[in-house]
Short mmCIF file of C-alpha atoms and ligand atoms in Angstrom, two decimals:
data_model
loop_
_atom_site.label_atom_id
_atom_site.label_comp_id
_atom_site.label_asym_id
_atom_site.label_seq_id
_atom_site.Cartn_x
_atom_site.Cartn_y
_atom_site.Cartn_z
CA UNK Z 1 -122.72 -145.83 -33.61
CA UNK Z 2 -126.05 -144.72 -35.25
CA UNK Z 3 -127.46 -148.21 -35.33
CA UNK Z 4 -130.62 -147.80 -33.31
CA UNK Z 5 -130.56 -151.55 -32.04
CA UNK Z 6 -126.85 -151.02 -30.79
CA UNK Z 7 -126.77 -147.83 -28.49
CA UNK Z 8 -124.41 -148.79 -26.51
CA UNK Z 9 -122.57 -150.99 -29.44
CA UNK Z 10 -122.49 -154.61 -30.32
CA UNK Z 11 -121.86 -157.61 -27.33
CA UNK Z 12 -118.32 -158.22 -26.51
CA UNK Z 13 -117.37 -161.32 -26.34
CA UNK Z 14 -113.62 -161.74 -24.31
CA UNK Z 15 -112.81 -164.75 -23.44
CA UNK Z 16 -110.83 -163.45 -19.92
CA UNK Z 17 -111.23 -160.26 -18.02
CA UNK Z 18 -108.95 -158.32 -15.60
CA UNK Z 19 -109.60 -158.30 -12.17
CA UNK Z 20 -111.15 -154.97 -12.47
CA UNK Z 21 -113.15 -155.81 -15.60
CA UNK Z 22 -114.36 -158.85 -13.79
CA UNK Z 23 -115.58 -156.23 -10.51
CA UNK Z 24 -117.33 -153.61 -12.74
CA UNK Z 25 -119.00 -156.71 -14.45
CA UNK Z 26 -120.49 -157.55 -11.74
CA UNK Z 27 -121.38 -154.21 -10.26
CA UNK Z 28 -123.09 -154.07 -13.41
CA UNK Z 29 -125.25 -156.78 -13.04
CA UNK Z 30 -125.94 -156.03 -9.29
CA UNK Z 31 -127.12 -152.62 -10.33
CA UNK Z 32 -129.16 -153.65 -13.17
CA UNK Z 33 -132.34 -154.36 -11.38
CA UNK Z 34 -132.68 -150.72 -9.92
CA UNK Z 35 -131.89 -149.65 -13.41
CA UNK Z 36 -134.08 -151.05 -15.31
CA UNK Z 37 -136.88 -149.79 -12.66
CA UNK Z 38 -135.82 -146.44 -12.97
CA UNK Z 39 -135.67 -146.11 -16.76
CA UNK Z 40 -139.62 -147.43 -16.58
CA UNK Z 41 -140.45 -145.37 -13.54
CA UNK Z 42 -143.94 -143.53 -14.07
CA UNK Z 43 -144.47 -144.33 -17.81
CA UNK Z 44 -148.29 -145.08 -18.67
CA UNK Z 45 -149.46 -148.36 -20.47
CA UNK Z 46 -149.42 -146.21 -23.78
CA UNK Z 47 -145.73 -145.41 -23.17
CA UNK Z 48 -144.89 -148.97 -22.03
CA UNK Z 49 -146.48 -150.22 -25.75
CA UNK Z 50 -144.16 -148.25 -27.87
CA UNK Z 51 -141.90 -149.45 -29.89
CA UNK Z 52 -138.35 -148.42 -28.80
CA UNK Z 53 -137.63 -148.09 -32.66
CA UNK Z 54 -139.38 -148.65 -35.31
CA UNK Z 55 -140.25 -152.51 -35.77
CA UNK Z 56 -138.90 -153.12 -32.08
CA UNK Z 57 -139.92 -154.87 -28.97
CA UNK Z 58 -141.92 -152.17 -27.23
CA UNK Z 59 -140.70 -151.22 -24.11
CA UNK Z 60 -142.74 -153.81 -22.03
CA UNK Z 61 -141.72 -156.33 -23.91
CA UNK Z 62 -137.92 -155.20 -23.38
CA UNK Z 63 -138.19 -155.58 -19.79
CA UNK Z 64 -140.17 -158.44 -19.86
CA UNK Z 65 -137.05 -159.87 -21.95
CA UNK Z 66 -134.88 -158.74 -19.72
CA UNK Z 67 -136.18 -160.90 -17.80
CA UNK Z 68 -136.14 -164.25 -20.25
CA UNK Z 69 -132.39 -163.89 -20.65
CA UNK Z 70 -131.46 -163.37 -17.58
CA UNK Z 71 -133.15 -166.60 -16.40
CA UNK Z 72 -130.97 -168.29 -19.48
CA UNK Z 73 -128.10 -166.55 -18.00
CA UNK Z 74 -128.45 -167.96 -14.59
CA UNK Z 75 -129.24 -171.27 -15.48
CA UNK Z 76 -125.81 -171.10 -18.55
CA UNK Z 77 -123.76 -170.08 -15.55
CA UNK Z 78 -124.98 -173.14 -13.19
CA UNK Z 79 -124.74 -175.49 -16.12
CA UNK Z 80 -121.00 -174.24 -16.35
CA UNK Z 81 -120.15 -174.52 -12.70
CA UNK Z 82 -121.35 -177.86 -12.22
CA UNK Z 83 -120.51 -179.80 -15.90
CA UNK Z 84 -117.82 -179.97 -17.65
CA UNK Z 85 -117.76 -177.21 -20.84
CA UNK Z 86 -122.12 -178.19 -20.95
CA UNK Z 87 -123.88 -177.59 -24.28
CA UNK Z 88 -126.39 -174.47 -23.35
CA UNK Z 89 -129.56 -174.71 -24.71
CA UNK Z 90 -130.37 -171.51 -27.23
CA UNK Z 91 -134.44 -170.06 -27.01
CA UNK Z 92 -136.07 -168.05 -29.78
CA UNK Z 93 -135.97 -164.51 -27.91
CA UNK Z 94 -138.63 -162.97 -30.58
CA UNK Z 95 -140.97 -165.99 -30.19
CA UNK Z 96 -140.67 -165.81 -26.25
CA UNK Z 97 -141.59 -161.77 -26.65
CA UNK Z 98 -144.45 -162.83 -28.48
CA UNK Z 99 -146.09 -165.14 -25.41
CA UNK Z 100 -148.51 -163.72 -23.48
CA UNK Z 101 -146.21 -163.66 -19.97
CA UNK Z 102 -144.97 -160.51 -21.86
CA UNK Z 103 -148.29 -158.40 -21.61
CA UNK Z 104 -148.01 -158.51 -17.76
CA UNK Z 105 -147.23 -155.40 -16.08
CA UNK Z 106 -143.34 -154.26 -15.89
CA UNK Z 107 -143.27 -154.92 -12.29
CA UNK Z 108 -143.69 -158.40 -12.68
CA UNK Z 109 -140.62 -158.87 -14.45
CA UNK Z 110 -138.92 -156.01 -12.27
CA UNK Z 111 -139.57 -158.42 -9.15
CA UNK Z 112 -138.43 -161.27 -10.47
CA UNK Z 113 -135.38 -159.87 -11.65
CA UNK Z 114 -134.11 -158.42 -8.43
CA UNK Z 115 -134.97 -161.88 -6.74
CA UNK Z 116 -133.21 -163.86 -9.86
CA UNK Z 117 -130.26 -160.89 -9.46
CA UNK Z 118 -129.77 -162.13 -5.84
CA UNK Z 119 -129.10 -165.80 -6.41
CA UNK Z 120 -127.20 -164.70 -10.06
CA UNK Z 121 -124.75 -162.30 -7.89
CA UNK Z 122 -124.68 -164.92 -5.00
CA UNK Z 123 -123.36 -167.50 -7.61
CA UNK Z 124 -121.19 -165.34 -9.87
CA UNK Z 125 -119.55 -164.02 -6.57
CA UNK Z 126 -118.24 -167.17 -5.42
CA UNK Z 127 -116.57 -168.73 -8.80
CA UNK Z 128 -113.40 -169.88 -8.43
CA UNK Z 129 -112.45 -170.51 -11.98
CA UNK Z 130 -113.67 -167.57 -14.52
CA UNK Z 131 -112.38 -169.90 -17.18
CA UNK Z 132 -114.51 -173.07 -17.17
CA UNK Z 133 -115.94 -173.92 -20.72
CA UNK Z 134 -119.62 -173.93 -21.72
CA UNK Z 135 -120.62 -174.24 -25.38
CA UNK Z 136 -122.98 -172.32 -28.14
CA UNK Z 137 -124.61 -174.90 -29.96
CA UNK Z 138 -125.79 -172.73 -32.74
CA UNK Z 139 -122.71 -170.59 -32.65
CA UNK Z 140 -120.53 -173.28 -32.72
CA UNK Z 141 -118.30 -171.49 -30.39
CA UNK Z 142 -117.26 -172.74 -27.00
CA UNK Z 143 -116.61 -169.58 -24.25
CA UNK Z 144 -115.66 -169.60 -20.76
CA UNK Z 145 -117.50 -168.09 -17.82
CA UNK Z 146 -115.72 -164.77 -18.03
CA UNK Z 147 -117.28 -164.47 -21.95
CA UNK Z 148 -120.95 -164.89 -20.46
CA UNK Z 149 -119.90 -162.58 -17.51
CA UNK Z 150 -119.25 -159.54 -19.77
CA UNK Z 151 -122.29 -160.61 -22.17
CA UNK Z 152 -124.79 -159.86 -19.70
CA UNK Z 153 -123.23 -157.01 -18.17
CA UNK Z 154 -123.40 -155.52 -21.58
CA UNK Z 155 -127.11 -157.15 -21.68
CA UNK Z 156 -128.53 -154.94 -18.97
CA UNK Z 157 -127.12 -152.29 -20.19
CA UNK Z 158 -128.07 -152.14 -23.61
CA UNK Z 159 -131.75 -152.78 -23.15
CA UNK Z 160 -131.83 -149.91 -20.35
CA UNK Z 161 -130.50 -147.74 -23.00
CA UNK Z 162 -132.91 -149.28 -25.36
CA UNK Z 163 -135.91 -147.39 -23.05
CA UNK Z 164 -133.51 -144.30 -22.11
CA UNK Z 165 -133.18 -143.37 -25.52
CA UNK Z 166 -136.87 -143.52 -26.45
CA UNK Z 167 -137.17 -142.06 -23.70
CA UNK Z 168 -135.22 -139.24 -24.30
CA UNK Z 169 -136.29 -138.89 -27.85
CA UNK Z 170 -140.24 -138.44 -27.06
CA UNK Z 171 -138.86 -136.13 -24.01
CA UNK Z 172 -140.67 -138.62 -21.48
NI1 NI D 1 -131.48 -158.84 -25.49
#
């Protein structure tokens, strides 16, 4: 996997999990939050405005994104709870990078993830039904609530190890 945009290789997309996938999942996305802080932890402004690769997000805007589609996340997951298989609404991540929110300090977005992590896990910990529908639009692809759960836990991750590896490579 020498892809530089893929460390951690490309989303999964299952439409049902174990029991046990389901759990790490979500231990996942309860742990993201104090992950992402740590893999930013005591990098200067000139660190934070690197590219993570060449032509990427730097890694300011990574959190920052982190961030934006995690807020899609929790609202995709509410949509599917409370409609019946609900159209999603797709954003253009590169042209929401590209807005001036993401030139704010890391800890902006840091904050409001572990606040927006709260209500997520509160949510994701009380579904009854891991299989209700929600829809792709652009995809064309309709997915169930266990496909969105192991997207995002895959999300957090790979963006962390966007800023790890850099991280690592510069020996930062
Ligand atoms: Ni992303």
């Amino acid at each position: 996997m020498s892809d530089p945009r893929y460390p951690i290789g490309p989303m999964p997309i299952h439409l049902s999990l174990s029991p046990e996938e389901r759990q790490e999942a979500l231990g996942a996305l309860r742990a993201l939050p104090a992950e992402l802080r740590a893999a930013v932890h005591g990098l200067d402004d000139r660190q934070l405005d690197t590219p993570y690769r060449e032509g990427g997000w730097t890694l300011r805007q990574v959190v920052h994104h982190v961030a934006d589609s995690h807020m899609n996340a929790y609202v995709r997951v509410k949509l599917a709870l409370t409609e019946e298989n609900p159209t999603i609404k797709p954003y253009d991540e590169g042209r929401w990078a590209a807005l001036p929110d993401s030139l704010l300090a890391p800890g902006v977005s840091l904050e409001l993830l572990e606040a927006l992590h709260a209500r997520l896990l509160a949510v994701l910990e009380g579904v009854q039904d891991w299989g209700r529908l929600w829809t792709h639009p652009a995809q064309g692809r309709t997915t169930t609530l266990d496909t969105l759960l192991g997207m995002y836990a895959w999300h957090g991750r790979h963006h962390v190890a966007h800023i790890t590896g850099l991280r690592g490579r510069q020996g930062w």
